[in-house]
Amino acid sequence: MATHKLKRPPLRYPIIPVYEILKKTAQRLPEKLAAIDPRGGRELTFADLDQESDTLAGAFFSWGVEKGDRISFFMENGWEYLVGFYATMKVGAVVSPMNPTFRERKVKHQINDAESKILMVQHTLFPIIERILPELPTLEKIIVIRGPKPKKEKVFALADLLKESSTFLALPSLRIHPQEDLAALPYSSGTAGLNKGVMITHFNLVANALQSMHAVEAREEDIFISFLPFNHIYGLTYFLCGAIYLGVTQVIMARFEAEECLRLIEKYRASVLFSVPPALLAFLNLPNAANYDVSSLRFIWVGAAPLPPVVSRAIQENFGVPVGRHYGLSEASPTTHANLPGRIKENSVGIAVSDCQDRIMDWQTGKQEMPVGEPGELAVRGPNVFQGYWKHPEDTPLALRDGWLYTGDIAQMDEEGYVYILDRKREMIKYQDYQVAPAELEAILMEHPAVQDCAVVGIPDDPSGEIPKAFIVLRVGWTVDPDELMEFVADRVPPYKQIREVALIAEVPKNPSGKILRRVLKRG
């Protein structure tokens, strides 16, 4: 146990429904821009967002949407997401966001599993819905955003609904209990199979919006570039909740494009960038990145996947801005840790956010707390921890034990309470009697000048159990002998951690949040 553990000051959390975040900011800053959506061609003030979400909530109410009903979102980032999200909150329904890259199988699974009553869908994605519509028995209404409205029964255009006068009032009968009633049902961004719904209450979201914005020291005068997907808990909490709570103006990107992101940073003088490692790699690989003025940035925060130190250092050198890691997971709404902005430790995800307790437990039984510096499973407890898995009560006790959320990540903690994530528990390579973290080897490989990107997985080996195999993406114009890469790692690690095989590939498969899809590499 840490003896000089740093702690953040406690915060006060209002026990309110999520929509009160918007109501309070709209009263305080009615004319300030809440969202600038260049691709969507709209700018919304906080008053606009409040009024338009009232109008859409009126439509939901007239359709018989009740507290606890699920509304699925199948679309890219846009101003419509904000309107739909707060309209859903205002009628006490539950937002179930879907990845807009999903195809029919996963879309059908998530809508049916959530038993969603309403679907908001981007017009370019409507053909996917149309093909599986007979297999979506719980859907009663579909709202299409942008583009022409399909001529189908029970299909509505958002633009038409927003032209109607609002019929929504916060009725006395609509009593939301923030600590019990669900606000969001995101599906965990696992790397295998069909994912499970994560039950997050209004209080969980409000608490983590405050915890997150306090930890990253964001301010009302900041300007965010919002390219992280709103369907992912990282983007949902930071942009749909945190930015609205602070009164920050956010510039929305439908999807990440490195050069366009730099152009928007320059144009709007963005001050804080929330990012993921693949985006930073894309900046570094952009030949004309130096042509853009990013001097307005005062901080870049990176989460969702391991950040190789060489990438962090290069971004700090090229952009002249500090880069800090933070960490979370869907089950924690999501943020549990962040570096102290004035005291960043390389490789660390920082200390626990306010009012979040953390400890490192033995990874075999999860019952013994590990000493400082010893690896084990990270467990956390706080107001942001979820209520359980939707329709999977048998899995909930595996994650939630005596109020503690067991993250499934192997980590170690230093004396000041800074946490270092080693890797996912299920992805540790079992070499003989040792546990080898792929992320550690990947960070070393990224230091080699020929390596643009990489991934390490364990592959079966009869005498050893598993051996580490590296998959390497080379920089354009470079060639390298696999033996050289193996020697490069061998010079920096104990013998049991050495890379035993190397394969050159064109691209490392990753999910939208930047996590390596190791199962794809293992399949070959």
Coordinates of C-alpha atoms in Angstrom, one line a residue:
M1 CA 0.0 0.0 0.0
A2 CA 1.3 3.4 -0.9
T3 CA 2.6 5.5 1.9
H4 CA 2.7 8.9 0.3
K5 CA -0.4 8.6 -1.9
L6 CA -1.5 11.8 -3.5
K7 CA -5.3 12.6 -3.4
R8 CA -7.4 15.1 -5.2
P9 CA -9.8 17.2 -3.2
P10 CA -13.4 15.9 -2.8
L11 CA -16.2 17.3 -5.0
R12 CA -19.8 18.0 -4.4
Y13 CA -22.1 16.1 -6.7
P14 CA -25.6 17.5 -7.3
I15 CA -28.2 14.7 -7.3
I16 CA -30.0 15.8 -10.5
P17 CA -31.1 14.3 -13.8
V18 CA -28.5 14.7 -16.6
Y19 CA -30.7 17.2 -18.5
E20 CA -30.4 19.7 -15.5
I21 CA -26.7 20.1 -16.6
L22 CA -28.0 21.7 -19.9
K23 CA -30.8 23.7 -18.2
K24 CA -28.4 25.3 -15.7
T25 CA -25.9 26.2 -18.4
A26 CA -28.6 27.5 -20.8
Q27 CA -29.8 29.8 -18.0
R28 CA -26.3 31.0 -17.2
L29 CA -24.9 31.3 -20.7
P30 CA -27.9 31.4 -23.1
E31 CA -26.2 33.1 -26.0
K32 CA -22.9 31.4 -25.8
L33 CA -22.2 28.9 -28.6
A34 CA -22.5 25.3 -27.3
A35 CA -21.7 23.6 -30.6
I36 CA -20.2 24.5 -33.9
D37 CA -20.8 21.7 -36.5
P38 CA -19.0 22.7 -39.8
R39 CA -20.1 19.6 -41.6
G40 CA -23.7 19.8 -40.4
G41 CA -23.8 23.5 -41.3
R42 CA -25.1 24.6 -37.9
E43 CA -24.1 26.5 -34.8
L44 CA -26.2 26.1 -31.6
T45 CA -26.2 28.3 -28.6
F46 CA -26.9 26.7 -25.2
A47 CA -30.4 28.2 -25.4
D48 CA -30.9 26.7 -28.9
L49 CA -29.8 23.3 -27.7
D50 CA -32.2 23.5 -24.7
Q51 CA -35.1 24.7 -26.8
E52 CA -34.6 22.1 -29.6
S53 CA -34.2 19.2 -27.2
D54 CA -37.4 20.4 -25.5
T55 CA -39.2 20.2 -28.9
L56 CA -37.9 16.7 -29.7
A57 CA -38.7 15.6 -26.1
G58 CA -42.3 16.8 -26.8
A59 CA -42.4 14.5 -29.8
F60 CA -41.1 11.6 -27.7
F61 CA -43.7 12.3 -25.1
S62 CA -46.5 12.4 -27.6
W63 CA -45.4 9.0 -28.9
G64 CA -45.8 7.5 -25.5
V65 CA -42.1 7.2 -24.6
E66 CA -41.9 6.5 -20.9
K67 CA -39.2 6.7 -18.2
G68 CA -36.8 3.8 -18.7
D69 CA -37.6 3.2 -22.4
R70 CA -34.5 2.9 -24.6
I71 CA -33.7 5.1 -27.6
S72 CA -30.9 3.9 -29.9
F73 CA -28.5 6.3 -31.8
F74 CA -26.9 5.1 -35.0
M75 CA -25.1 8.0 -36.4
E76 CA -21.8 9.9 -36.6
N77 CA -21.0 12.9 -34.4
G78 CA -23.1 16.0 -35.2
W79 CA -25.3 18.7 -33.6
E80 CA -28.2 16.3 -33.8
Y81 CA -26.6 13.9 -31.4
L82 CA -26.6 16.6 -28.7
V83 CA -30.3 17.5 -29.4
G84 CA -31.3 13.8 -29.3
F85 CA -29.3 13.0 -26.2
Y86 CA -30.9 15.8 -24.1
A87 CA -34.4 15.1 -25.5
T88 CA -34.0 11.5 -24.3
M89 CA -32.8 12.7 -20.9
K90 CA -35.8 15.0 -20.6
V91 CA -38.4 12.3 -20.9
G92 CA -36.4 9.9 -18.6
A93 CA -35.5 7.5 -21.4
V94 CA -32.2 5.8 -21.8
V95 CA -29.7 6.6 -24.6
S96 CA -28.2 3.4 -26.2
P97 CA -25.5 4.6 -28.6
M98 CA -24.2 2.4 -31.4
N99 CA -21.0 2.5 -33.4
P100 CA -21.8 4.0 -36.9
T101 CA -19.4 1.5 -38.5
F102 CA -21.5 -1.5 -37.3
R103 CA -23.0 -3.7 -40.0
E104 CA -26.4 -5.5 -39.8
R105 CA -25.5 -8.3 -37.3
K106 CA -24.2 -6.0 -34.5
V107 CA -26.9 -3.3 -35.2
K108 CA -29.6 -6.0 -34.9
H109 CA -28.1 -7.4 -31.7
Q110 CA -27.8 -4.1 -29.9
I111 CA -31.3 -2.7 -30.8
N112 CA -32.9 -6.0 -29.9
D113 CA -30.9 -6.5 -26.8
A114 CA -31.7 -3.0 -25.6
E115 CA -35.3 -3.5 -26.8
S116 CA -35.2 0.1 -28.1
K117 CA -38.5 1.8 -28.9
I118 CA -37.1 4.7 -30.9
L119 CA -34.1 4.8 -33.3
M120 CA -32.3 8.0 -34.4
V121 CA -30.3 7.1 -37.6
Q122 CA -28.2 9.0 -40.1
H123 CA -29.7 9.0 -43.6
T124 CA -26.7 7.3 -45.1
L125 CA -27.0 4.5 -42.6
F126 CA -30.8 4.0 -43.1
P127 CA -30.3 1.3 -45.8
I128 CA -28.7 -0.9 -43.1
I129 CA -31.8 -0.5 -40.9
E130 CA -34.1 -1.0 -43.8
R131 CA -32.6 -4.4 -44.6
I132 CA -33.1 -5.7 -41.0
L133 CA -36.3 -3.8 -40.1
P134 CA -38.5 -6.9 -40.1
E135 CA -36.1 -8.3 -37.5
L136 CA -36.4 -5.3 -35.1
P137 CA -39.7 -6.0 -33.3
T138 CA -39.5 -3.5 -30.5
L139 CA -38.9 -0.4 -32.8
E140 CA -41.9 1.8 -33.0
K141 CA -40.5 5.0 -34.6
I142 CA -37.4 5.9 -36.6
I143 CA -36.0 9.4 -36.9
V144 CA -33.8 10.1 -39.9
I145 CA -31.2 12.9 -39.6
R146 CA -30.1 14.8 -42.7
G147 CA -30.9 13.8 -46.3
P148 CA -34.4 13.0 -47.7
K149 CA -36.8 11.2 -45.4
P150 CA -37.5 7.7 -46.7
K151 CA -41.2 7.2 -47.6
K152 CA -42.0 4.6 -45.0
E153 CA -44.5 4.3 -42.3
K154 CA -43.4 5.4 -38.8
V155 CA -40.3 7.1 -40.3
F156 CA -39.8 10.8 -39.5
A157 CA -37.3 13.4 -40.4
L158 CA -35.7 15.2 -37.5
A159 CA -35.9 18.5 -39.4
D160 CA -39.7 18.2 -39.6
L161 CA -40.0 17.3 -35.9
L162 CA -38.0 20.3 -34.9
K163 CA -40.3 22.7 -36.8
E164 CA -43.2 21.7 -34.6
S165 CA -43.9 23.8 -31.5
S166 CA -42.8 22.3 -28.3
T167 CA -45.4 20.3 -26.4
F168 CA -43.0 19.1 -23.7
L169 CA -43.2 20.2 -20.1
A170 CA -41.4 18.6 -17.2
L171 CA -44.4 16.9 -15.8
P172 CA -44.7 16.3 -12.0
S173 CA -45.4 12.6 -12.8
L174 CA -41.9 12.3 -14.4
R175 CA -39.8 11.8 -11.3
I176 CA -36.3 10.7 -12.2
H177 CA -34.3 9.2 -9.3
P178 CA -30.8 10.0 -10.4
Q179 CA -29.1 7.4 -8.3
E180 CA -31.3 4.6 -9.5
D181 CA -32.7 5.4 -12.9
L182 CA -30.6 4.7 -16.0
A183 CA -29.4 7.5 -18.3
A184 CA -27.2 5.6 -20.7
L185 CA -26.8 2.0 -21.9
P186 CA -23.5 2.0 -23.9
Y187 CA -22.2 -1.4 -24.9
S188 CA -18.7 -2.3 -23.8
S189 CA -16.1 -1.8 -26.4
G190 CA -14.6 -5.3 -26.0
T191 CA -12.4 -6.8 -28.7
A192 CA -14.4 -10.0 -29.1
G193 CA -17.9 -11.2 -29.7
L194 CA -21.2 -9.4 -29.1
N195 CA -20.8 -6.8 -26.3
K196 CA -22.9 -6.3 -23.2
G197 CA -24.9 -3.3 -22.2
V198 CA -23.4 -1.3 -19.3
M199 CA -26.0 0.3 -17.0
I200 CA -25.1 3.9 -16.1
T201 CA -27.4 6.1 -14.0
H202 CA -27.9 9.8 -14.2
F203 CA -25.9 10.2 -11.1
N204 CA -23.0 8.1 -12.5
L205 CA -22.8 10.4 -15.6
V206 CA -23.2 13.7 -13.7
A207 CA -20.5 12.6 -11.2
N208 CA -18.0 11.5 -13.8
A209 CA -18.6 14.7 -15.9
L210 CA -17.5 16.7 -12.8
Q211 CA -14.7 14.3 -11.9
S212 CA -13.3 14.3 -15.4
M213 CA -13.5 18.0 -16.1
H214 CA -11.9 18.7 -12.7
A215 CA -9.1 16.2 -13.2
V216 CA -8.1 17.6 -16.6
E217 CA -8.5 21.2 -15.3
A218 CA -10.9 22.2 -18.1
R219 CA -12.3 25.7 -18.0
E220 CA -15.5 27.5 -19.3
E221 CA -13.4 29.5 -21.7
D222 CA -11.8 26.5 -23.3
I223 CA -12.7 25.3 -26.8
F224 CA -12.8 21.6 -27.5
I225 CA -12.5 19.8 -30.8
S226 CA -14.9 16.9 -30.5
F227 CA -13.8 14.1 -32.8
L228 CA -14.0 11.3 -30.3
P229 CA -17.1 9.3 -31.2
F230 CA -20.1 10.3 -29.2
N231 CA -21.2 6.7 -29.3
H232 CA -18.2 5.7 -27.1
I233 CA -18.4 6.4 -23.4
Y234 CA -15.2 8.6 -23.6
G235 CA -16.8 11.0 -26.1
L236 CA -20.3 10.7 -24.5
T237 CA -19.2 11.8 -21.1
Y238 CA -16.7 14.4 -22.1
F239 CA -18.6 16.1 -24.9
L240 CA -22.3 15.4 -24.3
C241 CA -22.0 16.0 -20.5
G242 CA -18.7 17.5 -19.4
A243 CA -18.5 20.3 -22.0
I244 CA -22.2 21.2 -21.5
Y245 CA -21.7 21.3 -17.7
L246 CA -18.7 23.7 -18.0
G247 CA -20.3 25.8 -20.7
V248 CA -17.5 25.0 -23.2
T249 CA -17.9 25.7 -26.9
Q250 CA -17.1 22.5 -28.8
V251 CA -16.3 22.2 -32.5
I252 CA -17.8 18.9 -33.8
M253 CA -16.1 16.6 -36.2
A254 CA -18.2 13.8 -37.7
R255 CA -15.1 11.6 -37.8
F256 CA -11.4 12.1 -37.3
E257 CA -9.3 13.3 -40.2
A258 CA -5.8 14.4 -39.1
E259 CA -5.4 17.4 -41.4
E260 CA -9.0 18.7 -41.0
C261 CA -8.5 18.4 -37.2
L262 CA -5.4 20.6 -37.4
R263 CA -7.3 23.1 -39.6
L264 CA -10.1 23.4 -37.1
I265 CA -7.7 23.8 -34.2
E266 CA -6.1 26.7 -36.0
K267 CA -9.4 28.3 -37.2
Y268 CA -11.2 28.1 -33.9
R269 CA -8.2 28.5 -31.6
A270 CA -9.0 25.2 -29.8
S271 CA -7.3 25.0 -26.3
V272 CA -7.9 21.4 -25.2
L273 CA -7.7 18.2 -27.3
F274 CA -9.0 14.9 -26.1
S275 CA -7.5 12.2 -28.2
V276 CA -6.5 8.5 -28.7
P277 CA -3.1 7.1 -29.7
P278 CA -4.0 6.4 -33.4
A279 CA -4.9 10.1 -33.9
L280 CA -1.6 11.2 -32.5
L281 CA 0.2 8.8 -34.8
A282 CA -1.8 10.2 -37.7
F283 CA -0.6 13.8 -36.8
L284 CA 3.0 12.6 -36.7
N285 CA 2.7 10.9 -40.1
L286 CA 1.1 14.0 -41.7
P287 CA 3.8 15.5 -43.9
N288 CA 2.5 19.1 -43.7
A289 CA 1.5 19.2 -40.0
A290 CA 4.0 21.9 -39.3
N291 CA 2.0 24.3 -41.6
Y292 CA -0.8 24.6 -39.1
D293 CA -0.8 27.0 -36.1
V294 CA -1.7 24.9 -33.0
S295 CA -0.3 27.4 -30.5
S296 CA -3.7 27.9 -29.0
L297 CA -3.5 24.4 -27.5
R298 CA -2.6 24.3 -23.8
F299 CA -3.1 20.5 -23.3
I300 CA -3.6 17.2 -25.0
W301 CA -5.2 14.4 -23.1
V302 CA -4.9 10.8 -24.3
G303 CA -6.9 7.8 -23.3
A304 CA -8.7 4.6 -24.5
A305 CA -5.5 2.7 -25.4
P306 CA -1.8 2.5 -24.4
L307 CA 0.3 5.5 -25.5
P308 CA 3.9 4.7 -26.5
P309 CA 6.3 7.2 -24.9
V310 CA 8.0 7.8 -28.2
V311 CA 4.7 9.1 -29.6
S312 CA 4.0 11.3 -26.6
R313 CA 7.4 12.8 -26.8
A314 CA 7.2 13.5 -30.5
I315 CA 3.8 15.2 -30.1
Q316 CA 5.1 17.4 -27.3
E317 CA 8.1 18.4 -29.3
N318 CA 6.2 19.0 -32.6
F319 CA 3.2 20.8 -31.1
G320 CA 4.9 22.4 -28.1
V321 CA 2.1 21.3 -25.8
P322 CA 2.0 18.9 -22.8
V323 CA 0.5 15.5 -23.3
G324 CA -1.1 13.7 -20.4
R325 CA -2.6 10.3 -20.1
H326 CA -5.9 9.5 -18.4
Y327 CA -7.7 6.2 -18.1
G328 CA -11.1 4.8 -17.7
L329 CA -13.6 2.1 -18.8
S330 CA -17.2 2.0 -19.8
E331 CA -18.1 0.5 -16.4
A332 CA -16.8 3.6 -14.6
S333 CA -18.6 6.2 -16.9
P334 CA -15.5 6.2 -17.8
T335 CA -12.7 8.1 -16.0
T336 CA -11.0 6.8 -12.9
H337 CA -7.5 8.2 -13.3
A338 CA -5.6 11.1 -14.8
N339 CA -2.2 12.7 -14.5
L340 CA -2.0 15.8 -12.5
P341 CA -1.6 18.5 -15.2
G342 CA 1.4 20.1 -13.5
R343 CA 3.0 16.7 -12.6
I344 CA 2.8 14.3 -15.6
K345 CA 4.6 11.0 -15.2
E346 CA 5.5 9.3 -18.5
N347 CA 3.9 5.9 -19.0
S348 CA 1.5 6.5 -16.1
V349 CA -2.3 7.1 -16.3
G350 CA -2.0 9.3 -13.2
I351 CA -3.7 9.2 -9.8
A352 CA -7.4 8.5 -9.1
V353 CA -9.9 11.2 -9.8
S354 CA -11.7 12.9 -7.0
D355 CA -13.7 10.6 -4.7
C356 CA -12.5 7.5 -6.5
Q357 CA -10.6 4.9 -4.4
D358 CA -8.2 2.6 -6.1
R359 CA -6.1 -0.4 -5.2
I360 CA -4.0 -3.1 -6.8
M361 CA -5.3 -6.6 -6.0
D362 CA -3.6 -10.0 -6.7
W363 CA -4.8 -11.2 -10.1
Q364 CA -5.4 -14.8 -9.1
T365 CA -8.0 -14.3 -6.4
G366 CA -8.5 -10.6 -6.2
K367 CA -8.6 -10.7 -2.4
Q368 CA -5.1 -9.6 -1.5
E369 CA -3.9 -6.0 -1.9
M370 CA -0.5 -5.8 -3.5
P371 CA 2.5 -3.9 -2.2
V372 CA 3.8 -0.7 -3.9
G373 CA 5.3 -1.5 -7.3
E374 CA 3.9 -5.1 -7.5
P375 CA 1.6 -5.8 -10.4
G376 CA -2.0 -6.9 -10.0
E377 CA -5.5 -6.2 -11.1
L378 CA -6.6 -2.5 -10.7
A379 CA -9.9 -2.2 -8.7
V380 CA -11.7 1.1 -8.2
R381 CA -14.7 2.4 -6.2
G382 CA -16.6 5.7 -6.5
P383 CA -19.8 7.5 -7.5
N384 CA -19.1 6.9 -11.2
V385 CA -19.1 3.1 -11.0
F386 CA -21.9 1.4 -13.0
Q387 CA -24.9 -0.6 -11.7
G388 CA -24.3 -3.8 -13.6
Y389 CA -24.6 -5.5 -17.0
W390 CA -27.9 -5.3 -18.8
K391 CA -29.5 -8.7 -19.0
H392 CA -26.3 -10.4 -17.7
P393 CA -26.7 -10.5 -13.9
E394 CA -24.4 -13.5 -13.8
D395 CA -21.5 -11.4 -15.1
T396 CA -22.0 -8.4 -12.8
P397 CA -20.5 -10.1 -9.6
L398 CA -17.4 -10.9 -11.6
A399 CA -16.8 -7.1 -12.2
L400 CA -18.5 -5.7 -9.0
R401 CA -17.2 -7.2 -5.8
D402 CA -18.2 -5.6 -2.4
G403 CA -18.6 -2.3 -4.2
W404 CA -15.3 -2.4 -6.0
L405 CA -15.1 -2.5 -9.8
Y406 CA -12.4 -5.0 -10.9
T407 CA -11.2 -3.4 -14.2
G408 CA -9.6 -6.5 -15.8
D409 CA -6.5 -4.4 -16.3
I410 CA -3.1 -5.4 -14.8
A411 CA -1.4 -2.4 -13.3
Q412 CA 1.1 -1.3 -10.7
M413 CA 1.1 1.7 -8.4
D414 CA 4.0 3.8 -7.2
E415 CA 4.4 5.4 -3.7
E416 CA 2.5 8.6 -4.8
G417 CA -0.4 6.6 -6.1
Y418 CA 0.4 7.0 -9.8
V419 CA -0.9 4.0 -11.7
Y420 CA 0.8 2.3 -14.6
I421 CA -1.3 0.1 -16.8
L422 CA 0.6 -3.0 -18.0
D423 CA -2.1 -4.6 -20.1
R424 CA -5.4 -6.3 -20.2
K425 CA -5.5 -9.3 -17.8
R426 CA -6.8 -11.6 -20.6
E427 CA -4.1 -10.4 -23.0
M428 CA -1.1 -11.1 -20.9
I429 CA 1.3 -13.5 -22.5
K430 CA 2.0 -16.6 -20.4
Y431 CA 5.6 -17.6 -21.1
Q432 CA 6.7 -20.5 -19.0
D433 CA 5.9 -19.3 -15.4
Y434 CA 6.0 -15.6 -16.3
Q435 CA 3.4 -13.0 -17.3
V436 CA 4.5 -10.7 -20.2
A437 CA 2.6 -7.5 -21.0
P438 CA 2.3 -6.9 -24.7
A439 CA 2.0 -3.2 -24.3
E440 CA 5.5 -3.0 -22.7
L441 CA 7.1 -4.7 -25.7
E442 CA 5.1 -2.5 -28.1
A443 CA 6.3 0.6 -26.4
I444 CA 9.9 -0.6 -26.9
L445 CA 9.4 -1.5 -30.5
M446 CA 8.0 2.0 -31.2
E447 CA 11.3 3.4 -30.2
H448 CA 13.0 1.8 -33.3
P449 CA 13.3 4.3 -36.1
A450 CA 11.9 1.9 -38.7
V451 CA 8.7 1.1 -36.8
Q452 CA 5.6 3.1 -37.6
D453 CA 3.2 0.9 -35.6
C454 CA 3.2 -2.5 -34.1
A455 CA 1.3 -5.1 -32.0
V456 CA 2.5 -8.0 -29.9
V457 CA 0.5 -11.2 -29.2
G458 CA 1.1 -14.5 -27.6
I459 CA 1.1 -17.5 -29.9
P460 CA 1.0 -21.1 -28.8
D461 CA 4.3 -22.8 -28.1
D462 CA 4.6 -26.4 -26.8
P463 CA 7.6 -26.1 -24.4
S464 CA 6.8 -22.5 -23.2
G465 CA 3.0 -22.2 -23.3
E466 CA 3.1 -19.0 -25.3
I467 CA 5.8 -16.9 -27.0
P468 CA 5.6 -13.2 -27.8
K469 CA 5.2 -12.5 -31.6
A470 CA 5.5 -9.0 -33.0
F471 CA 3.5 -7.7 -36.0
I472 CA 5.3 -4.6 -37.4
V473 CA 4.2 -1.8 -39.7
L474 CA 7.4 -0.2 -41.2
R475 CA 7.8 3.4 -42.0
V476 CA 7.6 4.2 -45.7
G477 CA 10.9 3.7 -47.4
W478 CA 12.4 1.6 -44.6
T479 CA 13.5 -2.0 -44.6
V480 CA 14.7 -3.9 -41.5
D481 CA 15.7 -7.5 -40.8
P482 CA 13.4 -9.2 -38.2
D483 CA 16.5 -10.3 -36.3
E484 CA 17.5 -6.7 -35.8
L485 CA 14.1 -5.9 -34.2
M486 CA 14.3 -8.9 -31.9
E487 CA 17.8 -7.9 -30.8
F488 CA 16.6 -4.3 -30.3
V489 CA 14.0 -5.6 -27.8
A490 CA 16.4 -8.2 -26.3
D491 CA 18.9 -5.5 -25.3
R492 CA 16.1 -3.8 -23.2
V493 CA 14.3 -6.6 -21.4
P494 CA 14.9 -9.8 -19.4
P495 CA 15.2 -13.0 -21.4
Y496 CA 11.7 -14.2 -20.7
K497 CA 10.2 -11.0 -22.3
Q498 CA 12.1 -11.3 -25.6
I499 CA 10.3 -11.2 -28.9
R500 CA 10.6 -14.7 -30.5
E501 CA 8.9 -14.1 -33.9
V502 CA 8.4 -11.1 -36.1
A503 CA 5.9 -10.6 -39.0
L504 CA 5.7 -7.5 -41.3
I505 CA 2.1 -6.3 -42.0
A506 CA 0.5 -3.4 -43.7
E507 CA -1.7 -2.2 -40.9
V508 CA -2.4 -3.1 -37.2
P509 CA -6.1 -4.0 -36.8
K510 CA -7.7 -1.8 -34.1
N511 CA -11.2 -1.0 -32.9
P512 CA -12.6 2.6 -33.1
S513 CA -11.1 3.6 -29.8
G514 CA -7.6 2.5 -30.7
K515 CA -7.5 -0.9 -28.9
I516 CA -5.5 -3.5 -30.8
L517 CA -7.6 -6.4 -32.1
R518 CA -5.2 -9.1 -31.0
R519 CA -7.6 -11.9 -31.8
V520 CA -7.5 -10.9 -35.4
L521 CA -3.7 -11.2 -35.4
K522 CA -3.8 -14.5 -33.6
R523 CA -6.2 -15.9 -36.2
G524 CA -3.6 -14.9 -38.9

